[in-house]
Every structure is written in C-alpha cells, then in structure tokens.
Amino acid sequence: MEMQHCGVPASRLSNHGARSSGDGMVAVGMGWFSLLLLNLEEYYFEQHTANHINKGCRGERQIRGSLKICSKSIIFEPDDNIHPIIKIPLRDCLNIEAPEDNEANKHFAREIPGGISITSNQVHLIKERNIIAPYKTERGKNEYFFQLDVAGKVEDVIQTLLQLYRASHLDELGDQAAMITAILQSRLARTSFDKNRFQSISETLHMECEAEMVTPLVTNPGHVCVTDANLYFQPLNGYPKPVVQITLYNVRRIYKRRHGLMPVGLEVFCTENDLCSDIYLKFYNPQDRDELYFYIATYLENHIAEHTAESYMLQWQRGHISNYQYLLHLNNLADRSCNDLSQYPVFPWIIADYSSSELDLTKPETFRDLSKPIGALNKERLERLLTRYREMPEPKFMYGSHYSSPGYVLFYLVRVAPEYMLCLQNGKFDHADRTFNSIAETWKNCLDGATDFKELIPEFYENDSSFLVNGLKLDLGKRQGGKMVEDVELPPWASDPDDFLQKSQDALESQYVSEHLHEWIDLIFGYKQKGSEAIGAHNVFHPLTYEGGVDLNSIMDPNEKVALLTQILEFGQTPKQLFTVPHPHRIIPKFKSLSRTSSHSVSITDSPVSPGEESFEDLTEESITLAWNSIAKLKLDEQHKIHKEAITGIAVSFNGSSVFTTSQDSTLKMFSKETKTLQRSVSFSNMALSSCLILPGDTTVICSSWDNHIYFYSIAFGRQQDVLMGHDDAVSKICWHDDRLYSASWDSTVKVWQCVPAEILGTRRHSFELLAELEHDVSVNTINTNAANTLLVSGTKEGTISIWDVTSTTVLHQLACHSGTVYDAAFSPDSRHLLSTGEDGCFKVIDVQTGTLISSLSSDQPQRCCNIYVDE
C-alpha cells in the first residue's frame, strides 16, 4: 500500500463553491450554515423553522429562516443569504422569554403566536450577502423576536434555552462544561439510532453506542451503529445529513486514534492512497471504541490491524516508497490526522535557500540541517533558549511554542480555509503583518523569531498550489507599508506556485534528503523525541504536548481539566513515538556498469541483433513459436478479483483443482477452479508476500516474504507448518526442483537449500541444509531454473541477467539486459533460449549457449511475468 500525493489540500480544509463578490470579499455558494460558526467545544443541538421579526423604524419586517439552538449560542440562519446570520452568545443574553410573559409585548404575542423574545448585550452578524469576512459585532442592549412555525414548541425551546443560559452564566468554565455535557448526555440517552435508516431490512445489528463525529475544530454528537454490512453515524441534530453510512466492504484501513490525549478516537478509510479519511469518530469511553474497532476489524478479511512503522521503514529503506509517502505513513501511525488540527500531519522544512535565482539541489548548503529541530538551527537563539532552560524550574522545556499547532496549520491554509481561521480566532483574521505573506519571510522568522519554531505541512509537497494564492479574493488586511495581503510571495527560483511545489517535491526526494531524512525522523517520531536524547538534541517541548504527559482521568478539578484541554488544543501535540532506537539510514543505490572486458559480461550493444529488431532467423524451429504474434492467440477465459493489492505469485495445484496466489496485501489465497469461490485467506505477517509454489503431492504451499522469511503452509491442516529465516533482506522469489529450494533475495544472494519435507521425515518440521550461495553485486529480484535443473537464471534490480551452472555454482553469462528491474525470466523447454521481461517494458530473448541477445520487443506497459510454451 502506497500513499500517493493527494494533491488536494484545499479539499481537506476549504470553502467549496466559493465566488468573488467583486468587492474584495468572497461569497460561498454552498455551506451557508456551518458548524464552524460555533465556538470551540460547542455543540449544535436542534433547529426550528422560524421568522425573525425585525421591528425597525420603518415598520415590521419578517425574515424567513431557521433558529438553531447550540450549547453556547443561538443562531438564526436566514433563507435569503442577502441577510446576515445572527449569532447571539448565551453568555451575553439578559433575558429569554415568550412575549406573552412580558407586559410590554403582550400585544405582539396576540398577533404573532409562537414567539420568542431574546434580549442581549451583544450579537455577531456573519456572512452578510454570503461573504466570508470577519464577524461584525453589534454591542448594546437589543431585543430580538423570533416566531416558530410550530407554536406548540415554544415552551420546550424556551426551557432548553434557559437551561443552556444558566450553564453559560456559571462562574467556572469547568462547571459550564460539566452542565453542558450533562445536557448532551441526557439528549443522547433519550434517543437512539433510527433502524429505519438501515440500507436493508436483513441487516443484523452488532453494536450501537454514542459518539461524536470529528471534523477540524468541531465535533458533532450522535449515535453510532454497526451491522453485518454497514457502519452508520446518525447526528443528533441531523446535520449535515440525517445519516452517514459507510459500507464495510469498502473499508480498507482503520486506525485507533488518540484524541485530546485520550485513547477514544477511531478513523476509518475507504481508500488505500489518501490521507483523508471517510469518518473520524470520538467515543465517550475507550471500551466502546475498542469494541467497534473489533467488529470492523473482524469483518475485514484477515485484517491486520495496522501496518507497523517497522514494515514501512523497511519499504522506505529499500526504495519501495518515496520520502513523501514514508512521512505520510509515519504521520498516520503517529495519530496525525487531517481531521484534528492539534495533530495535523507534520512535514519538515527542507530547503534553506530562498534567495537564489536558481535552486541547486546538488549543493548541501541548499538544504536545512535535518539533524536539528527548528529551534536549534540558529546558534545565537539556541544559546538564549538554553540559558532560560537551565534557570527554569521543573518541569523544564526549551521551547514555549510547538512545531505544529492549529494556529500554524491555518496560518499556512488561511487562503483556502478562511472560515476555519475565523472559527479559531473568534471571528477575526490574524493581523496582516502576521499573515503568511512570504516563503522567505516565514523561513527567516522560523530561524530568528523568539517563539516561532514551526515546521511545514504536507501541502508544501503536493500538487495543489491554491493555498499559496488568494483565489477567493479575501480581504486579509493591509500591511504596515500599505500593501494589501494577496498571494504568497515566492522565492526567486520559483516561476509560479506550481513550480514552487514541483521544486519542493524534487528537494524532498533528492539524494541529500534521502541520506539525512532519518535524522529528522529521530527528532519527530523517534528516539530523540523524549528523555536524555531529546535533551541532548535540544528537542524538549512542554510536557503537556507529549503522549502520557498528563492523565486527564486523574484530574478531578473540572476547571483544571477544561484548561488543560484548551491548552492542548491551542498549543498542539507531539506525535506518538514510533521508534525508540536510532532510525536506520536509507539504502542509496550505487549504480555500477558491468565491465565489457569481463568474460561473463555482454552488453546489449554487442549482441548480433539490434535490440529493436524482431528477427528470429537464428532460432530453432521449436522456438519459432516464441514469436510475438503468438501472444494474440491468448484469450481471456475468466477473471476474479481476490486481492486488494498487486498479485506477486500464482501456483496451480497438480490436480488442477485449486489456484494459490500471493500478493503485496500480505495474504496467501486459495481459489477453487471448480466452485469459483475463495476458499482460504492466510496472512503470515504484515509484509508483502512475493511468490509461491506448491510441492509435489499438493500438500504444502511455500511462500516467500518481504520480511526475509520463507513460509511453509499445510493445505491439509490449514495452518503454517514451518518457517525458514533464509536471508538478511526481503526474499523476492523461490523455485523448487528435486527436493531443492532456490531462494532469491534483495540481500544480493541466491541460496540453494536441500529440503526434506516434514511428511517424508514423519516430523512436524522440515529439514533444511544450505548447499550453495550465489553472490551478486546488487539485489536479486527473480530466479528460475530450466527443466533439467542444470541451469539457473537470476535477474537483478539493475537490469542484469545472469545464467548459472547449478552443478558447479558458477556464472556462465552475465548481460546488462534491461534498463531497470528484471521482473521475470524463463528458459525454453529445450533450454536453448531464455526469455526475460523487465521494468523497461521490454521482452528479451537470449541465446543460452553464446550468451547473446538475439531479439527484443518493447511494450507500452511493464510486463510482470512471462513463460514459454510450445504450440501443439
């Protein structure tokens, strides 16, 4: 599984359907009301269709809309977006009543039944004419009248408002939060999931509980329900839609999450390659979270809970995933999520040169020192920080701010996510001079600023540059020099925002970064994150930011707990520690060219036939059937999708009844040709399986794995029978002939084993004896033997084909045959010719006796495997 560049930062946090109003503001065509209009830690409970009765000097005017009851405010959303949304904070309310309860308004009550009167000292007017801008605040005592469509609901609504009003006027924040939580829990307890929302009447209910759906900055309470087919979430308020449904069949990944330093989060993905999930749920206790996780994990076929950091590390080391992909995987495993701005994915500053006209990625000085945290890059600033650190009482910390926080994320994304910034900052944008104005200025401030130690976010290494452009024409203010805040100023070496992102991606994947990225990983995810190593690396942040830094359950004072949660949300959190020992460096390929003077080396250019020719004049009559037009005779009989990722090996039982397959999804599967059904699915580890074969007798399947092991699986008993730790790196291919096992590996060897099966020995385990080891200069990707078991061919990741004499274990010929990895090679039945295919999309035919290339054909796509057959 590889995470690709999402290329959609604006879709993670954005205002969809936005349009310019023509006056420097932006109007939004969708999402008139949004949970982002609520305060942090506020809930939206219910809505009622209503009229706003505006009794102005020009007479009475009715504005149609809906009245929304929230835990800390009352919001009126007009149907016509020419009018502003009215937000009345409950803490600023002076009086809430039905008009008939007030002598002065009795006449109004008789004429307009279903009325509610709210007197307040302050209201906020938001998105007038649907334009995103800082909130307008009207101060002073004012009375607001609303008429509910259903007059009979007035009493209940007023009682609810008065209850929330009392909560908002409690002196202590902890008491306010406790009372609001009690109101919420009471509402949840009085309702349950509406089973009529099931997709099918035949669905079986497994579990129902209460939870909150998490989106950036806001959570939405409701009921979670999981059946044998679907996961459902029904918001208590029916917003943004009555039910969110996820088909379990489509789920690809699930992760337990830490939310607010508590183990109560669960994130579900229906995609393999995206950083954005389909739903993020926060539960009220870890037991509900774990139970739901178990149900979903059980449904997923042979689900392996999570890929480990170590497995991704091995793939990265070997170059199977990019630096970008590896960082995304680590962020995912470390509880970083696009739905939680206090734990948003963190990426490093890579480039240190923002002044040159050309960006030279071959010069080390172009890059930031990845072995140091941002706060330690400037020696003078570091000395000042260390002086303060030494004088500080316990608990000590070096940096007063974090490298990742909600404020920093929105600092970078304000141009595509302005409403998130307004939500975070109480209806205001940041001061124009503190806005993200320039890449170079931001980098300089990170180097020199007394309290600025921020890293970057994934969007800097993706494909959507909209966050660098004020495409929404927002009025973000005027800087000290009088210049309006518009697009982000780019370095001289970038011709436009897309060019900036492309060069940033190039820098991230450069050789320098590949050689040093492990040092930054040690700081952020690894052994230098905590303890004495962190102190030595000048990498110590506030204790509250670390996992386990505080036990919220042990804090009995509700005010202290609320204060801590607020601090955590605003300050940011350190990722979960994934590694406790130094992270290994990446294996950087050193490309070698085979010497043409070697007796075992034949260059393609030395072959008697041009690589572009398709002549078979020198081939035997039997081998004429290798002609490329024979491929056209192959017809698709049937196909079945049984794996989630690429298939790496296929073996058919000797009796022809079953097909065994291995895949990069780490599973071995057994498919019945007769019933056309999947009969078994087995996982040996969470690493990819690379090939498989069946031993004579149809009793045992052997599989090779990227985890360096070779697994023996008993078909009869349906379990793993034995395991051979055969190599120091991934085992890429195995072959079997006359009780001999041949294994190829990325550790640059092919090994020959004498293997006596357990069935013959009458024991539970096989017997192995290493007979020979065939050394190569680089990783071996494939092997095969001829029918007589006298010759062996090996293909490497650098495109080299070697033909070996099995008896003497000596190499007969070596050819630089393909540009890129050799995927497969096979001998002709008479062993006179060899067919190979590779990453370059070429088929090659080699004369085994002379070791010369006699034919080559290119295809549009790389061919993963090949075989040679004889037409009857």
XYZ file of C-alpha atoms in Angstrom, residues 282-685:
404
model
C -14.581 10.165 19.072
C -16.153 7.923 21.694
C -17.080 8.708 25.267
C -15.052 5.783 26.613
C -12.238 3.580 25.271
C -14.321 0.412 25.661
C -16.876 1.484 23.032
C -14.064 2.476 20.687
C -12.285 -0.841 21.094
C -15.493 -2.845 20.654
C -16.393 -1.071 17.408
C -12.837 -1.472 16.186
C -13.068 -5.200 16.864
C -16.294 -5.558 14.868
C -14.935 -3.726 11.843
C -11.571 -5.482 12.019
C -13.296 -8.843 12.243
C -15.331 -8.062 9.165
C -12.260 -7.164 7.146
C -10.903 -10.354 5.680
C -7.824 -11.443 7.661
C -7.451 -7.824 8.704
C -4.075 -6.886 10.130
C -4.883 -4.048 12.491
C -2.232 -1.632 11.327
C 0.928 -1.790 9.300
C 3.805 -1.236 11.673
C 6.280 1.600 11.492
C 8.995 -1.029 11.085
C 7.390 -2.525 7.985
C 7.119 0.891 6.329
C 10.674 1.629 7.399
C 11.914 -1.444 5.543
C 9.996 -0.448 2.419
C 11.418 3.076 2.587
C 14.953 1.826 3.195
C 14.756 -0.296 0.068
C 13.312 2.489 -2.060
C 9.838 0.988 -2.499
C 8.100 4.085 -1.187
C 9.161 7.702 -1.571
C 10.231 10.068 1.178
C 6.853 11.784 0.903
C 4.932 8.521 1.185
C 7.010 7.376 4.131
C 6.388 10.609 6.026
C 2.647 10.297 5.398
C 2.669 6.730 6.723
C 4.586 7.763 9.837
C 2.217 10.660 10.463
C -0.725 8.291 10.122
C 0.757 5.795 12.562
C 1.613 8.598 14.997
C -2.051 9.710 15.306
C -1.719 12.665 12.950
C -4.974 13.310 11.121
C -6.385 15.954 8.781
C -9.496 15.926 10.983
C -7.600 17.024 14.094
C -5.776 20.345 13.709
C -3.940 19.835 17.008
C -2.461 16.699 15.430
C -2.259 17.682 11.762
C 0.400 15.841 9.714
C 3.797 17.476 10.143
C 6.454 17.725 7.407
C 9.945 19.226 7.609
C 11.356 22.389 6.182
C 13.755 21.010 3.565
C 15.063 23.972 1.577
C 17.162 26.670 3.255
C 17.824 28.810 0.167
C 15.041 31.260 -0.642
C 17.146 34.000 -2.210
C 18.944 32.433 -5.198
C 17.583 32.745 -8.704
C 18.306 29.058 -9.337
C 17.765 26.182 -6.919
C 20.770 23.852 -6.884
C 19.810 20.521 -5.328
C 23.357 19.186 -5.656
C 24.715 21.619 -3.036
C 24.389 20.594 0.632
C 24.082 24.260 1.664
C 20.786 24.429 -0.243
C 19.230 22.264 2.444
C 18.219 22.706 6.058
C 20.161 20.671 8.658
C 17.747 17.801 9.281
C 19.619 16.591 12.355
C 18.429 19.612 14.372
C 14.970 20.842 15.357
C 13.947 24.257 14.011
C 14.742 25.871 17.364
C 18.351 24.688 17.254
C 19.212 25.895 13.731
C 20.182 29.396 14.895
C 23.093 29.125 17.372
C 22.572 32.539 18.945
C 18.880 31.965 19.555
C 19.600 28.484 20.875
C 22.048 29.875 23.446
C 19.400 32.249 24.744
C 16.877 29.433 24.965
C 19.349 27.157 26.751
C 20.155 29.857 29.295
C 16.466 30.169 30.116
C 16.117 26.373 30.170
C 18.902 25.951 32.730
C 17.332 28.531 35.033
C 13.819 27.097 34.674
C 12.290 25.032 37.499
C 10.918 21.566 36.755
C 9.256 20.617 34.544
C 11.693 22.203 32.108
C 11.161 22.820 28.415
C 13.264 24.605 25.814
C 10.539 25.963 23.554
C 7.497 27.957 24.581
C 5.593 27.013 21.416
C 5.339 23.859 19.354
C 6.337 22.986 15.787
C 2.751 22.024 14.886
C -0.497 23.538 16.163
C -3.948 24.501 14.831
C -2.815 28.102 14.509
C 0.211 27.143 12.433
C -1.812 24.863 10.148
C -4.314 27.630 9.451
C -1.506 30.182 9.125
C -0.465 28.245 6.016
C -4.009 27.457 4.785
C -5.911 30.683 5.517
C -6.387 31.446 1.805
C -8.267 28.193 1.190
C -9.769 27.728 4.670
C -10.734 31.218 5.889
C -13.768 30.044 7.887
C -11.562 27.743 9.930
C -9.351 30.685 10.821
C -12.403 32.766 11.789
C -13.623 29.884 13.957
C -10.269 29.506 15.700
C -9.796 33.237 16.257
C -13.295 34.235 17.388
C -14.410 35.718 14.092
C -11.209 37.524 13.159
C -8.345 37.055 10.724
C -4.818 37.470 12.044
C -3.072 40.838 11.775
C -1.931 41.436 8.186
C 1.753 41.534 9.123
C 1.440 38.193 10.931
C -0.292 36.516 7.979
C 1.508 34.033 5.706
C 2.878 36.610 3.277
C 6.194 35.238 2.048
C 8.032 31.908 1.983
C 11.371 33.613 2.633
C 9.983 35.766 5.472
C 8.368 32.755 7.122
C 11.596 30.752 6.925
C 13.587 33.692 8.328
C 11.172 34.073 11.213
C 11.454 30.366 11.978
C 15.223 30.830 12.167
C 15.289 34.091 14.138
C 11.938 34.509 15.896
C 11.939 34.210 19.665
C 8.850 31.975 19.733
C 8.500 30.649 16.170
C 9.608 27.032 15.710
C 7.016 25.741 13.259
C 7.630 23.047 10.654
C 5.630 22.614 7.443
C 2.509 20.672 6.420
C 2.091 18.080 3.613
C 0.556 20.628 1.243
C 4.043 22.048 0.583
C 4.997 18.774 -1.120
C 1.791 18.085 -3.046
C 0.251 19.267 -6.284
C -2.426 21.811 -5.352
C -0.939 25.298 -5.057
C -4.213 27.064 -4.236
C -3.146 27.660 -0.625
C -0.425 29.978 -1.955
C -2.879 32.076 -3.969
C -5.652 34.389 -2.770
C -8.029 32.888 -5.289
C -11.032 33.690 -3.077
C -10.090 37.409 -3.074
C -10.251 37.566 0.713
C -9.720 40.872 2.463
C -6.877 39.782 4.723
C -5.872 43.317 5.621
C -3.215 45.843 4.818
C 0.422 45.537 5.867
C 2.419 48.315 7.514
C 3.704 49.593 4.196
C 0.163 49.887 2.904
C 0.322 46.775 0.718
C -2.733 44.505 0.717
C -2.250 40.833 1.619
C -2.686 38.892 -1.611
C -0.760 35.854 -2.923
C 2.178 34.375 -1.011
C 5.485 35.810 -2.213
C 7.608 33.039 -3.714
C 11.412 32.692 -3.803
C 13.217 33.902 -6.962
C 13.878 30.340 -8.120
C 10.143 29.601 -8.441
C 8.410 30.916 -11.575
C 4.906 30.357 -10.160
C 3.173 28.471 -7.319
C 3.076 25.184 -9.250
C 6.784 25.473 -9.986
C 7.435 26.130 -6.295
C 5.619 22.938 -5.313
C 7.351 20.887 -8.013
C 10.786 22.045 -6.867
C 9.831 21.436 -3.243
C 8.857 17.878 -4.182
C 12.140 17.450 -6.041
C 14.010 18.663 -2.970
C 12.146 16.264 -0.679
C 13.033 13.319 -2.922
C 16.621 14.466 -3.540
C 19.637 12.375 -2.653
C 20.674 14.742 0.150
C 17.293 14.445 1.872
C 17.181 10.678 1.297
C 20.537 10.437 3.057
C 19.503 12.612 6.016
C 15.731 12.224 6.471
C 16.222 9.567 9.130
C 17.816 12.233 11.336
C 14.645 14.349 11.298
C 12.537 11.234 11.914
C 14.618 10.576 15.043
C 13.565 14.009 16.337
C 9.883 13.952 15.488
C 8.890 10.276 15.663
C 11.932 8.566 17.108
C 14.330 8.090 19.973
C 15.309 11.761 20.205
C 11.714 12.769 20.893
C 11.881 12.151 24.654
C 14.282 11.694 27.522
C 18.007 12.335 27.656
C 18.386 12.010 23.882
C 15.842 14.808 23.410
C 17.722 16.998 25.843
C 20.985 16.323 24.043
C 19.355 17.146 20.702
C 17.787 20.377 22.081
C 14.368 18.930 21.312
C 12.355 19.456 24.522
C 8.834 20.883 24.419
C 6.202 21.470 27.075
C 5.333 18.245 28.958
C 1.627 18.606 28.127
C 2.333 18.077 24.429
C 3.635 14.516 24.861
C 1.586 11.341 24.938
C 1.323 10.318 28.580
C 2.365 13.805 29.697
C -0.859 14.133 31.682
C -3.542 11.694 32.816
C -6.816 13.556 32.337
C -8.738 10.861 34.226
C -6.704 11.601 37.346
C -7.638 15.293 37.313
C -10.716 15.747 39.474
C -10.969 19.519 39.260
C -13.211 20.218 36.217
C -11.798 23.712 35.778
C -8.239 22.389 35.612
C -9.314 19.708 33.140
C -11.005 22.225 30.821
C -7.964 24.497 30.996
C -5.659 21.600 30.078
C -7.827 20.518 27.162
C -7.943 24.081 25.864
C -4.171 24.364 26.157
C -3.687 21.056 24.346
C -5.977 22.132 21.509
C -4.323 25.505 21.035
C -0.709 24.511 21.689
C -0.554 21.338 19.611
C 0.655 17.837 20.375
C 3.853 15.902 19.798
C 3.339 12.805 17.601
C 3.175 9.387 19.162
C 6.693 7.978 19.496
C 7.181 5.271 16.863
C 10.872 4.375 17.277
C 12.966 4.042 20.438
C 16.296 3.279 18.756
C 18.171 5.242 16.064
C 16.375 5.111 12.729
C 18.476 3.428 10.027
C 19.511 5.461 7.015
C 18.098 4.850 3.581
C 19.935 2.469 1.269
C 21.028 4.721 -1.582
C 21.648 2.690 -4.757
C 25.164 2.934 -6.163
C 24.746 2.206 -9.856
C 27.545 0.166 -11.412
C 28.240 -0.511 -15.067
C 29.363 -4.026 -15.858
C 32.801 -4.216 -17.448
C 32.660 -5.164 -21.135
C 36.055 -6.829 -20.866
C 34.730 -9.409 -18.445
C 34.349 -12.866 -19.960
C 30.925 -13.050 -18.349
C 29.636 -9.674 -19.472
C 27.855 -8.986 -22.722
C 26.429 -5.553 -23.411
C 23.214 -5.237 -25.376
C 25.064 -3.181 -27.953
C 27.461 -6.091 -28.522
C 24.685 -8.500 -29.474
C 24.453 -9.628 -33.100
C 20.876 -8.397 -33.429
C 19.794 -4.838 -32.776
C 17.517 -4.509 -29.744
C 14.841 -3.058 -31.996
C 14.828 -5.981 -34.424
C 12.257 -8.717 -34.220
C 14.180 -11.286 -36.274
C 14.079 -14.966 -35.356
C 16.308 -16.176 -38.185
C 18.784 -17.780 -35.802
C 16.185 -19.578 -33.690
C 15.332 -23.276 -33.859
C 12.076 -24.451 -35.389
C 10.734 -25.186 -31.936
C 11.465 -21.682 -30.756
C 9.689 -20.035 -33.646
C 6.561 -20.418 -31.524
C 8.025 -17.717 -29.317
C 7.111 -15.192 -31.992
C 5.321 -12.219 -30.531
C 2.174 -12.741 -32.578
C 1.547 -15.912 -30.606
C 0.530 -13.744 -27.684
C -2.505 -12.677 -29.694
C -3.771 -16.257 -29.502
C -4.272 -15.945 -25.755
C -7.928 -15.371 -24.896
C -9.354 -14.316 -21.528
C -11.379 -17.195 -20.139
C -12.455 -15.698 -16.796
C -11.141 -13.359 -14.124
C -11.661 -12.933 -10.379
C -10.561 -10.069 -8.118
C -9.488 -11.657 -4.857
C -6.645 -9.423 -3.661
C -6.570 -5.789 -2.563
C -3.101 -5.151 -3.979
C -0.785 -6.425 -6.713
C -0.576 -10.203 -7.168
C 3.022 -11.411 -6.880
C 2.764 -15.179 -7.354
C 0.457 -17.821 -8.831
C 0.623 -21.593 -8.391
C -1.845 -24.206 -9.635
C -2.236 -27.476 -7.749
C -1.018 -30.575 -9.590
C -4.555 -31.943 -9.784
C -5.692 -28.644 -11.289
C -8.480 -28.024 -8.775
C -7.066 -25.051 -6.907
C -5.152 -21.863 -7.633
C -2.916 -20.341 -4.942
C -1.931 -16.663 -5.145
C 0.250 -14.304 -3.133
C 0.012 -10.532 -3.059
C 1.532 -7.350 -1.747
C -1.514 -7.198 0.542
C 0.396 -9.823 2.615
C -2.084 -12.652 2.005
C -1.926 -16.150 0.522
C -5.266 -17.105 -1.025
C -6.669 -20.430 -2.223
C -9.251 -20.226 -5.026
C -11.303 -23.192 -6.222
C -11.413 -23.539 -10.013
C -14.413 -25.834 -9.728
C -16.703 -23.776 -7.487
C -15.091 -20.463 -8.472
C -15.030 -19.363 -4.835
C -12.347 -18.166 -2.457
C -11.690 -20.983 -0.010
C -8.872 -19.683 2.171
C -7.024 -16.469 3.001
C -3.928 -16.532 5.182
C -1.522 -13.898 6.499
C 1.881 -14.800 7.904
C 2.997 -11.237 8.707
